[in-house]
Amino acid sequence: MQTSVNTIEKANVLRKEFLEIEINHDELLSIEQFYRCLDKKLRRQFDRELGDQLYQRMNKTFNNKITIDEFIKVFLQAEEILKNKIESCKKQILDYNKQRKYVSNQFDSIKDSERVNQYGIKEDSYLTVELLEGINFPAQNVSVILKLENQKQEIQQQNGPSPQWNKNLNFKISTGLEELQLFFYTINHPNIPQLLGTVTLSLSHLTNQTKIEDCCQLFDKNGQQTQTKIKLRSQWIFNDSKSLSQQIEVWNEQIKTAQDDLIDFEKDLATLYEPFPNYVQLIRCIEKEDLAINHQPPNTLVMTPINNISSQYDYKLYTRLSILIVMGISVFICFGKTQFLDLILCFFFIIEFEFNRLYKQRLIYYSVGVGISLLCDLVWAIKYSRGFWGSEATETDKYYAIENGPNRLALILLYVSFIFKLILCTLLGALSQDMPEKLEEQLPKNNKQIKQQLLYQKNKTAQFEIYQSGRVRIEKVRSMSDNQTYIQKTYLSNKNEGLNAIKMLAQIKNQFLLQVIEYMENEEQQLVIIQEYCDQGDLKTFTLQHIGYKMQESIIWSLFLQMAYALLQLNELGIQHRVLLPENILLLARTEGYQIRITDFHKSSRQTLCQLPCPAIYLPHEYFFDGQYTQKSHIWQIGHILYFMVSQKLLFPQSTQENQIKEQLRRGRIQINISDFYSPGLVKLINVCLTIRENQRPNILQILRMREVKEAINRPYYEFSLEQKRHLMYWINSSETTISYPVQYSFNEFDLHSPKQISKEVVIKKNFQNSKLPEIFQQKQITKKSSSEKKIESENLKTEIKRKEDIFLQQQLLTQTYTNKYFVGIVKPINYHKKQQQQQQQNKIDAPPRFSIPYEKQLDSIFQNLLDSKKQLCSEWIGDSEYMFLKSQIKLNKTDKLMNYMQYRYPKVNSSVILKQINDIADLEQQRSYSKTKQ
């Protein structure tokens, strides 16, 4: 049934493939039209040899035309044939490898222990001869005598004219110079043997130690050749180690032949699939479903469910049923007697059982309560059941037991309840064996964590572990609410690493990055992050699955365009990944194609000065020789990834030493071998990305403006959203040659490249579901501090990173007018001395005093106190160095420009008040200097 469903689904997908080029499934096509359709789908010429084979197997109309349905039928047949051949080749290779391994083990065991004589022949060397049949023998009984030196053997008579013996004979060989003679006799009527002919076999043609089949003619007693022939098979093994080594060579040749056949069949299948990318995705999904059905994870990978209640579900079910039955019976017994104890026990037990609040000691208490209830029921039954059983009873007993109908029913139900209570006591004892000693061992003490953990246990169930190290444990989990699969990453030791990753990803809104869906703390105070599950694994594993046949070019272009767009957005934010490897690019299978998710962002800023940011084989020339990592370094790593996808091998072997890589990059000697299977545009893109010198390598904007990349965007290999396409088209059509927002990175400086990364007080937007760690990201409230406290804090902040941060922001203020996501405007700064000259000219003009109190020499102390109070206020809020910088710029820049700078630099400070104070200070000092010069 599954096969038929798959066949129908495959046919529908193939029909949709042809509908994309406006060809209906029942449309009649000639062979030329048929080839044009395949060429149009492939965007180049389809293999004509394979096309002819398919065309010959199709049923044609009277005018040699075919339909798409007929092609689909033959296509599926050819696919099945090729798959069967591939499986057969794989089985053959497996069998040949087993045989070769067996022979190799034999060879290893005897190669050192074998003994040979002076002629190089082993001591127990034998010649094996098998007589098969005779040809053109007379119609008489024939006997055969075989002689070798002093060894003689005779074979019983057989009737002609084609006698068959099929018998093996062994002769010991000592020197290798011996000759085997065969004498054939016919037996006449008086039993007189008559020589029919002889054959002499030399051992010289048996030196290859394999079985050789010969057909030899017999010679009569005069040495004349006769028409009689004999078929025989012979083998001489004179050296076991040499014989086994020859057998190993034979098996190697057969394995190589089978592997070549396998590669040919896989290439044919890849050629068959190449025009139909959607069909290939369907095949992969079906194969993964079959793999998931037939393959179960090993027991060592199965994780224990987070819920701590016993996994013995039968006990749970029976306990739940028993308690409900006892509770129901107790309700009816209330018509005859009070059952408040049973009802209270049942009510509280059900609540604690369902909400997972039970532990071992509490179960013991419930067992004691049920036992007390049993004792009460037993006393009541003994007292009031005497009249019920027909025995002598008092008038009171008769009233309770016989004459009153509800009491009669209550007594019957009491006996039934008694039985179920006994069963319930047994089940409670069984459940208590798997319960924790105390409730604290099961749930955290904090109320928020209790609610969080209960919700987590309800919504997530661990399936199996993917990876674990001393720092992190990664598990594949399934959500009970939406039945979706996710990745759960638990930080075992370094919680700050996970927090940094959450902070960074919260600032980056990029579809192609692996985002955080949910984060929380578990009962062990460890950070737990829930992320999207990528069902296709990483790009390295995905690429290695294509060994033996080439990856489709459409898939390569699709993945490249997604990487290019992600890189474009990261460059706009001034963020450098530095660990852009095939292992850090995850894949998801969607109906529209494969989608990438880039991961491990936090690792890009964790390296120290003595560590490489990634394996040396991926690092560019400028990192080794210039000590820097720029925007163009990403292009080098993308070239590595593209080359790995087209060739299934790395540019440098994994074992290459760092010194060897540096030497090859210094000399410019790297080998880029790309198959002709791929288009010239893709080959050109890879060669451009792998340009060794950084000054000759293009950046991401130049890559996007290449003609080949523009054609790939317009085809499209990947369907971008409308907003994403507008974003791409803006940069492609703009006149900018580089994205000027980020700064170049030098590995001996700080790892942060922009204020968005440097800012220590980042407010994380609560856009995650079930965010349970608000205290981790709580921003500190800024309060006014005394001058002494501010002075100590200011001295602590004078670090190298702080200094570079200030320089960077100040340079941004001096050179950049405004910045947004899609455009960066640059204004060249006016020469500072030139502005001072203009200011001095303006100062020559008499200006009215700004303050109501004119400056006079006797009022200088008042002016000084006013200046000191305003300076102190500014220093307390923004620090001395920032105050000096803003004071120098207050007259050279527009107010809105400084306001934007202050709001970005100090978001919790009232920027207008601070700028007003600085402006007042500048005016006061200007008025004082003006008055002094005038006097």
JSON list of C-alpha atoms in Angstrom, two decimals, residues 547-668:
[
{"chain": "A", "resi": 547, "resn": "ILE", "atom": "CA", "xyz": [29.49, 11.25, -2.39]},
{"chain": "A", "resi": 548, "resn": "GLY", "atom": "CA", "xyz": [29.33, 9.17, -5.55]},
{"chain": "A", "resi": 549, "resn": "TYR", "atom": "CA", "xyz": [27.20, 11.67, -7.46]},
{"chain": "A", "resi": 550, "resn": "LYS", "atom": "CA", "xyz": [27.14, 15.44, -7.79]},
{"chain": "A", "resi": 551, "resn": "MET", "atom": "CA", "xyz": [24.95, 17.73, -5.75]},
{"chain": "A", "resi": 552, "resn": "GLN", "atom": "CA", "xyz": [22.40, 19.55, -7.86]},
{"chain": "A", "resi": 553, "resn": "GLU", "atom": "CA", "xyz": [23.48, 23.01, -8.89]},
{"chain": "A", "resi": 554, "resn": "SER", "atom": "CA", "xyz": [20.07, 24.47, -8.04]},
{"chain": "A", "resi": 555, "resn": "ILE", "atom": "CA", "xyz": [20.51, 23.39, -4.40]},
{"chain": "A", "resi": 556, "resn": "ILE", "atom": "CA", "xyz": [23.99, 24.95, -4.26]},
{"chain": "A", "resi": 557, "resn": "TRP", "atom": "CA", "xyz": [22.72, 28.27, -5.65]},
{"chain": "A", "resi": 558, "resn": "SER", "atom": "CA", "xyz": [19.78, 28.24, -3.22]},
{"chain": "A", "resi": 559, "resn": "LEU", "atom": "CA", "xyz": [22.02, 27.72, -0.18]},
{"chain": "A", "resi": 560, "resn": "PHE", "atom": "CA", "xyz": [24.52, 30.33, -1.40]},
{"chain": "A", "resi": 561, "resn": "LEU", "atom": "CA", "xyz": [21.85, 33.01, -1.87]},
{"chain": "A", "resi": 562, "resn": "GLN", "atom": "CA", "xyz": [20.59, 32.43, 1.67]},
{"chain": "A", "resi": 563, "resn": "MET", "atom": "CA", "xyz": [24.13, 32.65, 3.07]},
{"chain": "A", "resi": 564, "resn": "ALA", "atom": "CA", "xyz": [24.77, 35.83, 1.07]},
{"chain": "A", "resi": 565, "resn": "TYR", "atom": "CA", "xyz": [21.62, 37.51, 2.37]},
{"chain": "A", "resi": 566, "resn": "ALA", "atom": "CA", "xyz": [22.41, 36.53, 5.96]},
{"chain": "A", "resi": 567, "resn": "LEU", "atom": "CA", "xyz": [25.95, 37.86, 5.55]},
{"chain": "A", "resi": 568, "resn": "LEU", "atom": "CA", "xyz": [24.62, 41.13, 4.10]},
{"chain": "A", "resi": 569, "resn": "GLN", "atom": "CA", "xyz": [22.45, 41.73, 7.17]},
{"chain": "A", "resi": 570, "resn": "LEU", "atom": "CA", "xyz": [25.28, 40.87, 9.54]},
{"chain": "A", "resi": 571, "resn": "ASN", "atom": "CA", "xyz": [27.59, 43.32, 7.79]},
{"chain": "A", "resi": 572, "resn": "GLU", "atom": "CA", "xyz": [24.97, 46.02, 8.17]},
{"chain": "A", "resi": 573, "resn": "LEU", "atom": "CA", "xyz": [25.00, 45.44, 11.92]},
{"chain": "A", "resi": 574, "resn": "GLY", "atom": "CA", "xyz": [28.79, 45.32, 12.06]},
{"chain": "A", "resi": 575, "resn": "ILE", "atom": "CA", "xyz": [28.78, 41.69, 13.27]},
{"chain": "A", "resi": 576, "resn": "GLN", "atom": "CA", "xyz": [31.39, 39.17, 12.13]},
{"chain": "A", "resi": 577, "resn": "HIS", "atom": "CA", "xyz": [30.73, 35.49, 12.59]},
{"chain": "A", "resi": 578, "resn": "ARG", "atom": "CA", "xyz": [34.33, 34.24, 12.10]},
{"chain": "A", "resi": 579, "resn": "VAL", "atom": "CA", "xyz": [33.22, 30.59, 12.47]},
{"chain": "A", "resi": 580, "resn": "LEU", "atom": "CA", "xyz": [31.35, 30.24, 9.18]},
{"chain": "A", "resi": 581, "resn": "LEU", "atom": "CA", "xyz": [31.92, 26.51, 8.62]},
{"chain": "A", "resi": 582, "resn": "PRO", "atom": "CA", "xyz": [29.85, 23.71, 7.05]},
{"chain": "A", "resi": 583, "resn": "GLU", "atom": "CA", "xyz": [29.34, 22.29, 10.56]},
{"chain": "A", "resi": 584, "resn": "ASN", "atom": "CA", "xyz": [27.74, 25.57, 11.72]},
{"chain": "A", "resi": 585, "resn": "ILE", "atom": "CA", "xyz": [25.19, 25.74, 8.90]},
{"chain": "A", "resi": 586, "resn": "LEU", "atom": "CA", "xyz": [22.09, 23.64, 9.61]},
{"chain": "A", "resi": 587, "resn": "LEU", "atom": "CA", "xyz": [19.45, 22.69, 7.04]},
{"chain": "A", "resi": 588, "resn": "LEU", "atom": "CA", "xyz": [15.69, 22.33, 7.11]},
{"chain": "A", "resi": 589, "resn": "ALA", "atom": "CA", "xyz": [13.56, 20.67, 4.44]},
{"chain": "A", "resi": 590, "resn": "ARG", "atom": "CA", "xyz": [10.59, 22.79, 3.40]},
{"chain": "A", "resi": 591, "resn": "THR", "atom": "CA", "xyz": [8.12, 22.50, 0.54]},
{"chain": "A", "resi": 592, "resn": "GLU", "atom": "CA", "xyz": [9.80, 25.41, -1.26]},
{"chain": "A", "resi": 593, "resn": "GLY", "atom": "CA", "xyz": [13.29, 23.91, -0.80]},
{"chain": "A", "resi": 594, "resn": "TYR", "atom": "CA", "xyz": [16.09, 23.74, 1.71]},
{"chain": "A", "resi": 595, "resn": "GLN", "atom": "CA", "xyz": [16.54, 26.55, 4.24]},
{"chain": "A", "resi": 596, "resn": "ILE", "atom": "CA", "xyz": [19.68, 27.30, 6.20]},
{"chain": "A", "resi": 597, "resn": "ARG", "atom": "CA", "xyz": [20.10, 28.20, 9.86]},
{"chain": "A", "resi": 598, "resn": "ILE", "atom": "CA", "xyz": [23.47, 29.62, 10.93]},
{"chain": "A", "resi": 599, "resn": "THR", "atom": "CA", "xyz": [24.43, 28.76, 14.49]},
{"chain": "A", "resi": 600, "resn": "ASP", "atom": "CA", "xyz": [27.22, 29.16, 17.08]},
{"chain": "A", "resi": 601, "resn": "PHE", "atom": "CA", "xyz": [27.32, 32.96, 17.00]},
{"chain": "A", "resi": 602, "resn": "HIS", "atom": "CA", "xyz": [28.50, 33.29, 20.59]},
{"chain": "A", "resi": 603, "resn": "LYS", "atom": "CA", "xyz": [31.69, 31.37, 19.75]},
{"chain": "A", "resi": 604, "resn": "SER", "atom": "CA", "xyz": [32.84, 34.15, 17.45]},
{"chain": "A", "resi": 605, "resn": "SER", "atom": "CA", "xyz": [33.67, 36.40, 20.40]},
{"chain": "A", "resi": 606, "resn": "ARG", "atom": "CA", "xyz": [34.97, 33.83, 22.87]},
{"chain": "A", "resi": 607, "resn": "GLN", "atom": "CA", "xyz": [38.47, 33.27, 21.49]},
{"chain": "A", "resi": 608, "resn": "THR", "atom": "CA", "xyz": [41.52, 34.51, 23.34]},
{"chain": "A", "resi": 609, "resn": "LEU", "atom": "CA", "xyz": [44.69, 35.84, 21.81]},
{"chain": "A", "resi": 610, "resn": "CYS", "atom": "CA", "xyz": [46.31, 32.40, 21.75]},
{"chain": "A", "resi": 611, "resn": "GLN", "atom": "CA", "xyz": [43.34, 30.65, 20.13]},
{"chain": "A", "resi": 612, "resn": "LEU", "atom": "CA", "xyz": [42.28, 30.50, 16.52]},
{"chain": "A", "resi": 613, "resn": "PRO", "atom": "CA", "xyz": [38.66, 31.51, 15.94]},
{"chain": "A", "resi": 614, "resn": "CYS", "atom": "CA", "xyz": [38.11, 28.38, 13.80]},
{"chain": "A", "resi": 615, "resn": "PRO", "atom": "CA", "xyz": [40.20, 25.56, 12.28]},
{"chain": "A", "resi": 616, "resn": "ALA", "atom": "CA", "xyz": [43.21, 26.92, 10.39]},
{"chain": "A", "resi": 617, "resn": "ILE", "atom": "CA", "xyz": [42.07, 25.40, 7.08]},
{"chain": "A", "resi": 618, "resn": "TYR", "atom": "CA", "xyz": [39.21, 27.95, 6.92]},
{"chain": "A", "resi": 619, "resn": "LEU", "atom": "CA", "xyz": [41.21, 31.07, 7.84]},
{"chain": "A", "resi": 620, "resn": "PRO", "atom": "CA", "xyz": [42.06, 33.62, 5.12]},
{"chain": "A", "resi": 621, "resn": "HIS", "atom": "CA", "xyz": [45.40, 35.10, 4.10]},
{"chain": "A", "resi": 622, "resn": "GLU", "atom": "CA", "xyz": [44.86, 38.40, 5.91]},
{"chain": "A", "resi": 623, "resn": "TYR", "atom": "CA", "xyz": [44.35, 36.66, 9.26]},
{"chain": "A", "resi": 624, "resn": "PHE", "atom": "CA", "xyz": [47.73, 34.91, 9.13]},
{"chain": "A", "resi": 625, "resn": "PHE", "atom": "CA", "xyz": [49.81, 37.76, 7.69]},
{"chain": "A", "resi": 626, "resn": "ASP", "atom": "CA", "xyz": [47.97, 41.00, 8.58]},
{"chain": "A", "resi": 627, "resn": "GLY", "atom": "CA", "xyz": [46.42, 39.98, 11.90]},
{"chain": "A", "resi": 628, "resn": "GLN", "atom": "CA", "xyz": [42.95, 41.16, 10.89]},
{"chain": "A", "resi": 629, "resn": "TYR", "atom": "CA", "xyz": [39.55, 39.70, 10.06]},
{"chain": "A", "resi": 630, "resn": "THR", "atom": "CA", "xyz": [37.45, 41.89, 7.75]},
{"chain": "A", "resi": 631, "resn": "GLN", "atom": "CA", "xyz": [34.18, 41.76, 5.84]},
{"chain": "A", "resi": 632, "resn": "LYS", "atom": "CA", "xyz": [35.98, 40.05, 2.98]},
{"chain": "A", "resi": 633, "resn": "SER", "atom": "CA", "xyz": [37.11, 37.22, 5.25]},
{"chain": "A", "resi": 634, "resn": "HIS", "atom": "CA", "xyz": [33.53, 35.94, 5.22]},
{"chain": "A", "resi": 635, "resn": "ILE", "atom": "CA", "xyz": [33.73, 35.69, 1.44]},
{"chain": "A", "resi": 636, "resn": "TRP", "atom": "CA", "xyz": [36.76, 33.40, 1.75]},
{"chain": "A", "resi": 637, "resn": "GLN", "atom": "CA", "xyz": [34.87, 31.08, 4.09]},
{"chain": "A", "resi": 638, "resn": "ILE", "atom": "CA", "xyz": [31.82, 31.06, 1.80]},
{"chain": "A", "resi": 639, "resn": "GLY", "atom": "CA", "xyz": [34.15, 30.07, -1.05]},
{"chain": "A", "resi": 640, "resn": "HIS", "atom": "CA", "xyz": [35.37, 27.17, 1.12]},
{"chain": "A", "resi": 641, "resn": "ILE", "atom": "CA", "xyz": [31.78, 26.05, 1.69]},
{"chain": "A", "resi": 642, "resn": "LEU", "atom": "CA", "xyz": [30.86, 26.26, -2.01]},
{"chain": "A", "resi": 643, "resn": "TYR", "atom": "CA", "xyz": [33.98, 24.32, -3.01]},
{"chain": "A", "resi": 644, "resn": "PHE", "atom": "CA", "xyz": [33.16, 21.66, -0.43]},
{"chain": "A", "resi": 645, "resn": "MET", "atom": "CA", "xyz": [29.63, 21.28, -1.86]},
{"chain": "A", "resi": 646, "resn": "VAL", "atom": "CA", "xyz": [30.77, 20.87, -5.47]},
{"chain": "A", "resi": 647, "resn": "SER", "atom": "CA", "xyz": [33.75, 18.59, -4.81]},
{"chain": "A", "resi": 648, "resn": "GLN", "atom": "CA", "xyz": [32.80, 16.80, -1.53]},
{"chain": "A", "resi": 649, "resn": "LYS", "atom": "CA", "xyz": [36.26, 17.58, -0.19]},
{"chain": "A", "resi": 650, "resn": "LEU", "atom": "CA", "xyz": [37.94, 20.44, 1.65]},
{"chain": "A", "resi": 651, "resn": "LEU", "atom": "CA", "xyz": [40.30, 22.93, 0.05]},
{"chain": "A", "resi": 652, "resn": "PHE", "atom": "CA", "xyz": [42.98, 21.79, 2.49]},
{"chain": "A", "resi": 653, "resn": "PRO", "atom": "CA", "xyz": [42.96, 18.32, 4.08]},
{"chain": "A", "resi": 654, "resn": "GLN", "atom": "CA", "xyz": [41.77, 18.23, 7.67]},
{"chain": "A", "resi": 655, "resn": "SER", "atom": "CA", "xyz": [45.19, 17.10, 8.90]},
{"chain": "A", "resi": 656, "resn": "THR", "atom": "CA", "xyz": [47.10, 19.99, 7.26]},
{"chain": "A", "resi": 657, "resn": "GLN", "atom": "CA", "xyz": [49.29, 21.86, 9.73]},
{"chain": "A", "resi": 658, "resn": "GLU", "atom": "CA", "xyz": [48.93, 25.60, 10.25]},
{"chain": "A", "resi": 659, "resn": "ASN", "atom": "CA", "xyz": [52.45, 26.30, 8.98]},
{"chain": "A", "resi": 660, "resn": "GLN", "atom": "CA", "xyz": [51.76, 24.39, 5.76]},
{"chain": "A", "resi": 661, "resn": "ILE", "atom": "CA", "xyz": [48.56, 26.38, 5.17]},
{"chain": "A", "resi": 662, "resn": "LYS", "atom": "CA", "xyz": [50.37, 29.67, 5.73]},
{"chain": "A", "resi": 663, "resn": "GLU", "atom": "CA", "xyz": [53.10, 28.65, 3.30]},
{"chain": "A", "resi": 664, "resn": "GLN", "atom": "CA", "xyz": [50.60, 27.69, 0.58]},
{"chain": "A", "resi": 665, "resn": "LEU", "atom": "CA", "xyz": [48.69, 30.94, 1.05]},
{"chain": "A", "resi": 666, "resn": "ARG", "atom": "CA", "xyz": [51.91, 32.94, 0.98]},
{"chain": "A", "resi": 667, "resn": "ARG", "atom": "CA", "xyz": [52.95, 31.37, -2.31]},
{"chain": "A", "resi": 668, "resn": "GLY", "atom": "CA", "xyz": [49.44, 31.50, -3.70]}
]
